[in-house]
Coordinates of C-alpha atoms and ligand atoms in Angstrom, one line a residue:
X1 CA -6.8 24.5 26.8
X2 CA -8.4 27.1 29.0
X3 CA -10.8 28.5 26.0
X4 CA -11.8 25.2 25.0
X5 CA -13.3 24.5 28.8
X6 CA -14.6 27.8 29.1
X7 CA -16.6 27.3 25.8
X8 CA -18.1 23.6 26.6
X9 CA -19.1 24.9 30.1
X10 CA -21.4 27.8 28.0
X11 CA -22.3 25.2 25.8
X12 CA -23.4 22.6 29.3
X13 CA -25.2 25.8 30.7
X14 CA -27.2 26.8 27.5
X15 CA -27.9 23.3 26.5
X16 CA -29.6 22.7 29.6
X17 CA -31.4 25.9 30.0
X18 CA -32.8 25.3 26.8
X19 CA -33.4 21.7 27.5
X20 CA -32.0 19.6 25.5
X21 CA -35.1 19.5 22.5
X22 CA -34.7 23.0 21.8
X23 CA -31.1 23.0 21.9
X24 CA -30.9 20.1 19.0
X25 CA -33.4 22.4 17.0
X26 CA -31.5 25.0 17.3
X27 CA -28.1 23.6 16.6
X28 CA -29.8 22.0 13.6
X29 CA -30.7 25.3 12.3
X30 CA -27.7 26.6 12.6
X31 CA -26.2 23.4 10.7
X32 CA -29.1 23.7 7.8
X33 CA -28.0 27.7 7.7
X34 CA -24.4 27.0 7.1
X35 CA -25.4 24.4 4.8
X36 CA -27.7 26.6 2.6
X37 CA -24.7 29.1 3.1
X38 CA -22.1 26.9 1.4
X39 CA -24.5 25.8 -1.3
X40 CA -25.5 29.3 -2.3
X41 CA -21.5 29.9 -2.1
X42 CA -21.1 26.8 -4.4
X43 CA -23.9 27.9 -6.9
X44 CA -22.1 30.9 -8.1
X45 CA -22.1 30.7 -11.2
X46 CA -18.3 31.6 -11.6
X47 CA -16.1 30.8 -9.0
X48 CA -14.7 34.3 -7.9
X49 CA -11.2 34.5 -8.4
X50 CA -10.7 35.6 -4.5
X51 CA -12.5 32.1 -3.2
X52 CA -11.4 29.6 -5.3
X53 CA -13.4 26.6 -5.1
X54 CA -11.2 24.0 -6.3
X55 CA -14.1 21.0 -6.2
X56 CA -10.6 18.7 -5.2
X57 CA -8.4 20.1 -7.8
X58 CA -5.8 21.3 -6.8
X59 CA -5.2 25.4 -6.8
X60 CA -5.3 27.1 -10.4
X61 CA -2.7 28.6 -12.3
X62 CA -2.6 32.9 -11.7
X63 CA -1.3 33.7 -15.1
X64 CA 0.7 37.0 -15.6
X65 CA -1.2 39.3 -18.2
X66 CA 0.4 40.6 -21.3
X67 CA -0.5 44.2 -22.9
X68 CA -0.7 44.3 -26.5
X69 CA 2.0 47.7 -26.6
X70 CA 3.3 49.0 -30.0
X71 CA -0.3 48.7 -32.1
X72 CA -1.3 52.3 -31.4
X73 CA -0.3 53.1 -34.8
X74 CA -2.4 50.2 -36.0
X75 CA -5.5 51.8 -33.9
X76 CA -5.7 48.1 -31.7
X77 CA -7.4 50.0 -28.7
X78 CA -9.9 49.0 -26.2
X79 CA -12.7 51.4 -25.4
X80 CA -11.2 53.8 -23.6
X81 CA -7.7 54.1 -25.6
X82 CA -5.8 51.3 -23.6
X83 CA -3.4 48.6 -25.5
X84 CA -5.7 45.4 -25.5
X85 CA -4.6 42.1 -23.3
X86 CA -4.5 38.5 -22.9
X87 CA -2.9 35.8 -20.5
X88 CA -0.2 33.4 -21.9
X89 CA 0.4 30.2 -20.2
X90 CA 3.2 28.1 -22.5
X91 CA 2.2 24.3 -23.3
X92 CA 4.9 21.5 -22.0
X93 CA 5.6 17.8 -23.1
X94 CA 3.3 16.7 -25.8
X95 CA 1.1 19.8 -25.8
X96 CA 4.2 22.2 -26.6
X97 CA 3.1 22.4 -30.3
X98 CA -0.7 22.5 -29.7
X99 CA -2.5 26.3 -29.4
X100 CA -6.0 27.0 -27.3
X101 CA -7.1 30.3 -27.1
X102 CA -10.5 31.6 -25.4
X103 CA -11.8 35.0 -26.4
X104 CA -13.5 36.3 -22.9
X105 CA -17.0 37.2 -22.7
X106 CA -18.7 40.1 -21.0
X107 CA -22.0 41.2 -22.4
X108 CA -21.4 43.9 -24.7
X109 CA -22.5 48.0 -25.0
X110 CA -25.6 49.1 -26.8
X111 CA -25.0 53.2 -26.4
X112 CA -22.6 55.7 -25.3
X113 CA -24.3 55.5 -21.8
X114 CA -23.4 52.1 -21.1
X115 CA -20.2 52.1 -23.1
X116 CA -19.1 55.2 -21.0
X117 CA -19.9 53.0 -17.9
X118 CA -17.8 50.2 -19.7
X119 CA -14.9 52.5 -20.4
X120 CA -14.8 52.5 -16.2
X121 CA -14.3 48.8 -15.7
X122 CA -12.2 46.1 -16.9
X123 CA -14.6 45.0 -20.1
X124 CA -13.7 48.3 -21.2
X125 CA -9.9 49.2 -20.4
X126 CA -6.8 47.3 -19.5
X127 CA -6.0 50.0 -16.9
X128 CA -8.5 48.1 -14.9
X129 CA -7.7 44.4 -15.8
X130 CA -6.6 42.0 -12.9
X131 CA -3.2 42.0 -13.7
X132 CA -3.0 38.1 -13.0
X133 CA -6.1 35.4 -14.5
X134 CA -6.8 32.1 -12.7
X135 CA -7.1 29.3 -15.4
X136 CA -10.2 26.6 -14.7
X137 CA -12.2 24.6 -17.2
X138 CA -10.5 24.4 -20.5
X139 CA -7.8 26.3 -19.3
X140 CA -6.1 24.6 -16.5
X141 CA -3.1 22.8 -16.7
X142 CA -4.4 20.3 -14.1
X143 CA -5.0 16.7 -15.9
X144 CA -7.7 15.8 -13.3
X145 CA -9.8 18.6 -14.4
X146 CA -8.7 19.0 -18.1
X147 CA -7.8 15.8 -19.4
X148 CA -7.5 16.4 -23.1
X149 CA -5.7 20.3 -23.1
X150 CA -4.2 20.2 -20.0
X151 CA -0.6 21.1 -21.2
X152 CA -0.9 23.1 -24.6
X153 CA 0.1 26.6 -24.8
X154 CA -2.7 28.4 -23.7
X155 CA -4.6 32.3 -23.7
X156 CA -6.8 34.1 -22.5
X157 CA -7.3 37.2 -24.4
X158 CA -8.9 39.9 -23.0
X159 CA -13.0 41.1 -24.2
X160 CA -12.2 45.1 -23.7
X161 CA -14.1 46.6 -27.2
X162 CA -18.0 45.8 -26.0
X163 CA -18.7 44.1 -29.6
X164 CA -17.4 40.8 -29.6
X165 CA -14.4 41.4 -31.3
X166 CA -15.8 43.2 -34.4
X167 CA -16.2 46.4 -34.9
X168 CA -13.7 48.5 -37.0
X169 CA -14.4 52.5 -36.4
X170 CA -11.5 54.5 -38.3
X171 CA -11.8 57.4 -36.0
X172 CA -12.1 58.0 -32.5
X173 CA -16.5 58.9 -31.6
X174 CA -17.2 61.2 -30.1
X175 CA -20.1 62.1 -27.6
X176 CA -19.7 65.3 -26.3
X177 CA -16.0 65.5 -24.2
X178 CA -16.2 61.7 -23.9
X179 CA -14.2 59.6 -26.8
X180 CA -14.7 55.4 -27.6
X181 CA -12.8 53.5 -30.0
X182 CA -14.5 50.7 -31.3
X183 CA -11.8 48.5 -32.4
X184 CA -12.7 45.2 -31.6
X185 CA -12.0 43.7 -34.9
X186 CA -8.1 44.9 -35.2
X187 CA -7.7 44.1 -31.4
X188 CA -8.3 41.0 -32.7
X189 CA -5.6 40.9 -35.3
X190 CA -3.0 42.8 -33.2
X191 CA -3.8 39.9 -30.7
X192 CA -3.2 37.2 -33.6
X193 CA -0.4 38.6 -35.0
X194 CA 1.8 38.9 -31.7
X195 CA 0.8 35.1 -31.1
X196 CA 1.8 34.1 -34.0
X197 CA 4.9 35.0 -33.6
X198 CA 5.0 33.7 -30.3
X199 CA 5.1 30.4 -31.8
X200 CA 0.8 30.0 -33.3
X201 CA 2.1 30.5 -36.5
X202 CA 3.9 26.6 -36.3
X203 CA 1.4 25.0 -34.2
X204 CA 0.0 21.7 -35.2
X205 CA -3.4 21.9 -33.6
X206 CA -5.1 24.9 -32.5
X207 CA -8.7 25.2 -30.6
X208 CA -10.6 28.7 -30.9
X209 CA -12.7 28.7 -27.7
X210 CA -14.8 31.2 -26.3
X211 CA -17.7 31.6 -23.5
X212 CA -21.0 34.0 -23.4
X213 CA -20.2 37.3 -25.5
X214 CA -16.8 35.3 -26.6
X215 CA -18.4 32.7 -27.7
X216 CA -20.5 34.8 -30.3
X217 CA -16.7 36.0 -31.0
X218 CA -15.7 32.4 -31.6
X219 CA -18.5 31.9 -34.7
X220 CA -17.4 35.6 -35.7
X221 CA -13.8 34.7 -35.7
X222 CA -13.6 31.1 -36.5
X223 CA -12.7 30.9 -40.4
X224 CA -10.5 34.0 -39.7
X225 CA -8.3 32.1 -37.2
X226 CA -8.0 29.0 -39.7
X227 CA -6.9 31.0 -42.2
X228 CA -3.9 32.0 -40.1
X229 CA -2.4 29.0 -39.5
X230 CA -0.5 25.9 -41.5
X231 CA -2.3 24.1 -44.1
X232 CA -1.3 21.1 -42.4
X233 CA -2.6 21.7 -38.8
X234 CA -6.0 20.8 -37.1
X235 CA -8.1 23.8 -36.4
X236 CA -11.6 23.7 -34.5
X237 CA -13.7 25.8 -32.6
X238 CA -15.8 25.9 -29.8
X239 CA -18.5 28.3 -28.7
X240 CA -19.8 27.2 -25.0
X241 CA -23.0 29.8 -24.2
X242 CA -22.8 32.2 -27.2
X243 CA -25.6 30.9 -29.3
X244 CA -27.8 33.9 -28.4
X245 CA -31.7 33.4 -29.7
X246 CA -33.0 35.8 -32.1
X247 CA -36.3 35.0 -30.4
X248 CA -39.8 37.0 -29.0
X249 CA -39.3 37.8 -25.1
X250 CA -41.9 37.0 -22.3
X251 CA -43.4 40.0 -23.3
X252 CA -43.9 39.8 -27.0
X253 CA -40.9 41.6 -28.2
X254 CA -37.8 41.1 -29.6
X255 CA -35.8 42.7 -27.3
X256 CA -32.6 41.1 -27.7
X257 CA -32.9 41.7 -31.9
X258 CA -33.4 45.3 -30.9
X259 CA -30.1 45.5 -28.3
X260 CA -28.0 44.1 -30.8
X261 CA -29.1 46.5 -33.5
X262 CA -28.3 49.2 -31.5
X263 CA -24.5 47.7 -31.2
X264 CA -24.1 47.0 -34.5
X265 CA -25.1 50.4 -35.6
X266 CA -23.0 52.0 -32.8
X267 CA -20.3 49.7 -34.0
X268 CA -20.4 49.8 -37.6
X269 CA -19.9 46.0 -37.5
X270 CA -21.7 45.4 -40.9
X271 CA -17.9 45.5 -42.9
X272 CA -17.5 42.0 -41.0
X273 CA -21.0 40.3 -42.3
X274 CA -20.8 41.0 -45.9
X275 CA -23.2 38.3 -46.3
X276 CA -26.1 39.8 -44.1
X277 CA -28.4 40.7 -45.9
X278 CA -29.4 44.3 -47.0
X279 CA -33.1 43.5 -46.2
X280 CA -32.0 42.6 -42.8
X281 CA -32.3 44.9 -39.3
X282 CA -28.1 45.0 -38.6
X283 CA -28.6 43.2 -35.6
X284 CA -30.1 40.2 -37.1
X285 CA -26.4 39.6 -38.6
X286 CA -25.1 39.5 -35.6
X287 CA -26.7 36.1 -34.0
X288 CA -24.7 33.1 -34.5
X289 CA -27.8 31.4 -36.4
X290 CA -26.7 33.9 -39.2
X291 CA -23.0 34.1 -38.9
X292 CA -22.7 30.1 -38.1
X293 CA -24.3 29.5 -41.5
X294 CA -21.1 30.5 -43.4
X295 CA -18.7 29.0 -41.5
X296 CA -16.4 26.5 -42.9
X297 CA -14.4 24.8 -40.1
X298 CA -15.3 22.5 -37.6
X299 CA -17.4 24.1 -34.5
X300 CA -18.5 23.0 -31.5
X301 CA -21.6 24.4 -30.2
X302 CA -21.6 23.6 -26.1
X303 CA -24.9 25.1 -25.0
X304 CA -27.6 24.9 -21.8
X305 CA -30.6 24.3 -23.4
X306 CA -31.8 26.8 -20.5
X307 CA -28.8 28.9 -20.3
X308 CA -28.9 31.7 -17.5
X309 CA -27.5 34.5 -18.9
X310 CA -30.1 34.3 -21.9
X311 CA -33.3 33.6 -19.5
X312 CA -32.1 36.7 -17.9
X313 CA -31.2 39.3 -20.9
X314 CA -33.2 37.3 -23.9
X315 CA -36.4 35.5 -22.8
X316 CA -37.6 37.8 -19.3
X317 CA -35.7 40.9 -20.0
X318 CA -36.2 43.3 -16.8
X319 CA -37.7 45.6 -19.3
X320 CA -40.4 43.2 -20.3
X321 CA -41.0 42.3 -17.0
X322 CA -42.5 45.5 -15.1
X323 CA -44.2 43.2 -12.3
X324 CA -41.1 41.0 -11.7
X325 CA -43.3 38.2 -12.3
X326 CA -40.0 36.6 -13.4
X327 CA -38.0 37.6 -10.7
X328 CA -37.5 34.4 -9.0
X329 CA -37.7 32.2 -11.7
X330 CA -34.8 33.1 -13.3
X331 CA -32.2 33.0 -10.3
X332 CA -33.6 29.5 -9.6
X333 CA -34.8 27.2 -11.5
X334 CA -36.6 25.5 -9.3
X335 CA -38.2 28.2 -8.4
X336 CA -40.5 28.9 -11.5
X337 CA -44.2 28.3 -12.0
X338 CA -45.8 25.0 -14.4
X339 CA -46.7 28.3 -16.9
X340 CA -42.7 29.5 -16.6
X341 CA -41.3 26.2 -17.5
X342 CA -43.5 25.7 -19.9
X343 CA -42.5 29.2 -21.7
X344 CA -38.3 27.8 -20.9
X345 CA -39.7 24.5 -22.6
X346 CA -40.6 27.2 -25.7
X347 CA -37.1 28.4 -25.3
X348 CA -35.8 25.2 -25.3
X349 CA -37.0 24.2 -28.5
X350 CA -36.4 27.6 -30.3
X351 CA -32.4 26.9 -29.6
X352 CA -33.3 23.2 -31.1
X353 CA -34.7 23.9 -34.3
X354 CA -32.3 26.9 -34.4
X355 CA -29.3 24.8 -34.6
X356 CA -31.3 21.1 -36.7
X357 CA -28.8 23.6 -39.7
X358 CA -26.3 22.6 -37.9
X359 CA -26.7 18.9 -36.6
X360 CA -26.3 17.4 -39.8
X361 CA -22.5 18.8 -40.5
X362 CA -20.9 15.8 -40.0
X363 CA -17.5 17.6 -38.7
X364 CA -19.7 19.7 -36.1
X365 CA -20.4 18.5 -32.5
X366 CA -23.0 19.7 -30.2
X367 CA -23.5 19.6 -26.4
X368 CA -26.9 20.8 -25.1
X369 CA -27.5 19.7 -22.2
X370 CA -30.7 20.9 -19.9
X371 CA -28.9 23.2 -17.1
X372 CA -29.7 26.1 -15.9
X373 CA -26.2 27.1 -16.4
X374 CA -23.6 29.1 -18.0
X375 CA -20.2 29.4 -19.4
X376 CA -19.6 25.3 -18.8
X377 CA -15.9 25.4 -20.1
X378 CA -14.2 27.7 -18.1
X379 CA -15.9 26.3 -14.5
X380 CA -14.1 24.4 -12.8
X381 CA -17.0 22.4 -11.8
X382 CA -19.0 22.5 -14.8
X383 CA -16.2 21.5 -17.3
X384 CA -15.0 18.1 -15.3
X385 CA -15.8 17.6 -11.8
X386 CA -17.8 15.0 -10.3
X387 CA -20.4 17.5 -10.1
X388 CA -20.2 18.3 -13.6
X389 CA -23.7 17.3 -16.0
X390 CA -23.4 14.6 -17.8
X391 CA -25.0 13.3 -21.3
X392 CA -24.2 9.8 -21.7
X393 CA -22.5 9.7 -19.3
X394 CA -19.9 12.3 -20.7
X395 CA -18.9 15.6 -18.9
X396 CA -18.8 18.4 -21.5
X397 CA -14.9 18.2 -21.4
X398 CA -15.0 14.4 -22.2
X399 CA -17.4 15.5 -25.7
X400 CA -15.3 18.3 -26.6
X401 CA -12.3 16.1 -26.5
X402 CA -13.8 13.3 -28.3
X403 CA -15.0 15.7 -30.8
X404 CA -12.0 17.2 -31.0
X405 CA -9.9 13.7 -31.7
X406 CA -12.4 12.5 -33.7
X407 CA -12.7 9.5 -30.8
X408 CA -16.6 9.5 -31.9
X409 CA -19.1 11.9 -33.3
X410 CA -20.5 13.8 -30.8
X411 CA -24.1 14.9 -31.1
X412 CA -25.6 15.0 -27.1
X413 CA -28.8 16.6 -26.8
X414 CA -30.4 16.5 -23.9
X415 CA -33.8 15.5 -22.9
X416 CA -36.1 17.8 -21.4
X417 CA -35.3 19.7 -17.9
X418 CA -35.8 18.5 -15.0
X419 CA -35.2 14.7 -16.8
X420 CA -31.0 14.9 -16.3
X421 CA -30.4 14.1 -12.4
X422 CA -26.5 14.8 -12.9
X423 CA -27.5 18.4 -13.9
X424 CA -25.6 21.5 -12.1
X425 CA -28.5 24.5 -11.6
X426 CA -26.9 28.0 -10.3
X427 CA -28.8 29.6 -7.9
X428 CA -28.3 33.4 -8.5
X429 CA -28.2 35.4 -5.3
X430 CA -29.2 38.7 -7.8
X431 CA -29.7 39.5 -11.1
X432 CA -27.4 40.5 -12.9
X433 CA -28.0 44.4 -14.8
X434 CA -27.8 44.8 -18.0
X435 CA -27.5 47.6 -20.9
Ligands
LIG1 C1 -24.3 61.6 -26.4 O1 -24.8 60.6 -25.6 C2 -26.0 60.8 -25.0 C3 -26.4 59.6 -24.2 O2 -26.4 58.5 -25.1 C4 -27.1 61.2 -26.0 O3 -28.3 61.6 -25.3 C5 -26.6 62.4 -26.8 O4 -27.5 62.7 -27.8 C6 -25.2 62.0 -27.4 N1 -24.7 63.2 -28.2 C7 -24.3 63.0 -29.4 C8 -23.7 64.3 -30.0 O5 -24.3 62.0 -30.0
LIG2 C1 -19.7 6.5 -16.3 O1 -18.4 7.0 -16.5 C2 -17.5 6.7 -15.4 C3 -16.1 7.2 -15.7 O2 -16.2 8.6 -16.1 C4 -17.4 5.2 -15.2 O3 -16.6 4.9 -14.1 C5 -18.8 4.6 -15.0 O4 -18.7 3.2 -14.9 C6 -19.7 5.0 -16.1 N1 -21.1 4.6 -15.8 C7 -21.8 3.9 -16.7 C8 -23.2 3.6 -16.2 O5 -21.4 3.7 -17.8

């Protein structure tokens, strides 16, 4: 091959007019570079739907999405006045009469500002949803990566309200020519009732799962969902990286207490905590320390002890960072100061004591384990790969499914970061905005 020759005589000519030291460094530079390039690529902390990284799965399902049409008159609407959406993959063998659903995640929208912005992208408006959704984690039908849900009937449904599935405006707002419906809650209900008569409404085990801003939906939503199906069938719920800390920032403040009172108040969402109290802020309702408290069915609270997203937005909010003193620190774990890590230790054991309530349901599990991570069920890597952390010796999808099948009680915590050496850290190339 003529281009082959061509290229080894280059090679020959540099190599020896760099001498041959030189050359190795250089080569080996290059080989460290592409190294640090595909582990930086790896890190993501989603795999991006256009580069799949299949960590020797095979490819994901793409999964056709569905629009929720006919519940105008019902006022089902995301932000911007689209029908609302979800993904249906249908359950074979075994798994034909056995239901999980995951409620997406996305942040959510604090004022007409960023819910305007919202309105614009695909956590806002089904006019710009994918129209087809690659199923990893918890939702792929591959028994290698998803040994105990592999073939049930599964959905994605589509986060497109900015309130974790709960508020319930009656009329379109307005703010000045620009409209919003906040509609979460009967999105979620339009969503329900078409899937229930897809064949929910006869399942014999069902899984409410949900990551991040869905995974606050999950604790929201959780009682709700039992309520709609048989007496007879099984009915958990899992909430991977929504237990959101109603905690003091780096700075002093309670910044994250103050965002969500700003949603809740844009969103009216107190109809759905009756049991807030009325000398709470409206915000405060809105953590799942609060709303976990009255739930009745059996949850699942999967959870980094150092979760990104909430070192990010809750614990070294930009806004409380003016120096950027933080900066680093919280795209890289390794990265932060003994003073930082002691703070994340803080964090650490704010998210402890916050869920002790918990710990001693006996039908609840709990996986916290110390990751700088987030959103472990729907990665493929996180949820089962080899590279997946491990407590016990358990990936998270091995705990959830014990848990689930009552194979053991499941309470893993952790010990402290950096003690786990099967841990998976994401590097962030950026930080992420948020409003
Ligand atoms: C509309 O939204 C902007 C930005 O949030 C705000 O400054 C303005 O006061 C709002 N107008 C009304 C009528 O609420
Ligand atoms: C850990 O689990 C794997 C299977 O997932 C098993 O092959 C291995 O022997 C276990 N190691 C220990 C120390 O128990």
């Amino acid at each position: 091959m003529p281009g082959t020759s061509t290229a080894r005589h280059l090679f020959r000519l540099w190599w020896r007019r760099l001498g041959p030291r030189a050359a190795a460094a250089l080569l080996a530079a290059a080989f460290a570079l592409l190294l640090l390039a595909v582990s930086r690529y790896a890190a993501a902390p989603t795999p991006r739907p256009t580069h799949p990284s299949t960590y020797g799965h095979r490819l994901p399902a793409l999964v056709d999405i569905t629009l929720v049409h006919g519940t105008a008159d019902k006022g089902a609407l995301c932000l911007d006045g689209t029908p609302p959406a979800y993904h249906f993959q249908p359950g074979f063998g075994d798994g034909a009469h056995s239901w999980l659903l995951h409620l997406d995640g996305g942040s959510w929208c604090r004022n007409f500002e960023s819910c305007a912005r919202r309105k614009l992208t695909n956590l806002g408006s089904s006019a710009h949803m994918e129209t087809r959704a690659e199923f990893v984690g918890i939702l792929s039908d591959d028994q290698s990566q998803n040994p105990d849900f592999y073939n049930w009937n599964k959905v994605k449904i589509r986060y497109c309200d900015g309130a974790s599935f709960s508020g319930d405006v009656q009329d379109e707002v307005k703010n000045g020519t620009a409209g919003f419906f906040f509609r979460g809650q009967r999105i979620w209900e339009a969503v329900m009732a078409e899937l229930l008569s897809k064949g929910l409404n006869r399942a014999k085990q069902a899984f409410l799962t949900g990551c991040s801003a869905g995974g606050l939906s999950t604790y929201i939503h959780c009682d709700d969902f039992r309520a709609l199906l048989p007496k007879a069938s099984t009915v958990k719920c899992l909430a991977d990286g929504g237990f959101f800390l109603d905690v003091e920032d780096i700075s002093g403040r309670r910044y994250m207490r103050a965002f969500y009172n700003d949603v809740a108040r844009l969103q009216d969402v107190h109809k759905k905590f009756p049991r807030c109290g009325s000398d709470m802020e409206p915000g405060q309702c809105f953590f799942p320390q609060e709303v976990a408290k009255s739930i009745a069915t059996p949850m699942f609270i999967l959870n980094p002890a150092y979760d990104v997203w909430q070192v990010e937005h809750v614990l070294s909010p930009e806004a409380s960072d003016p120096q950027n003193l933080w900066l680093e620190c919280k795209m890289d774990i390794t990265k932060c100061s003994s003073k930082q890590l002691e703070i994340l230790q803080g964090f650490r054991k704010s998210l402890l004591d916050a869920i002790d309530e918990f710990k001693n349901r006996r039908d609840w599990g709990l996986f916290i384990d110390s990751c700088f991570i987030h959103c472990q069920s729907t990665s493929t890597l996180a949820w089962h790969s080899p590279s997946a952390a491990r407590i016990n010796n358990k990936t998270a999808a091995e705990a959830v499914g014990d848990w689930f099948f009552d194979r053991r009680e499941v309470k893993d915590i952790d010990c402290e970061y950096p003690c786990n050496p099967t841990c998976y850290n994401v590097v962030l190339d950026q930080p992420s905005k948020e409003d």
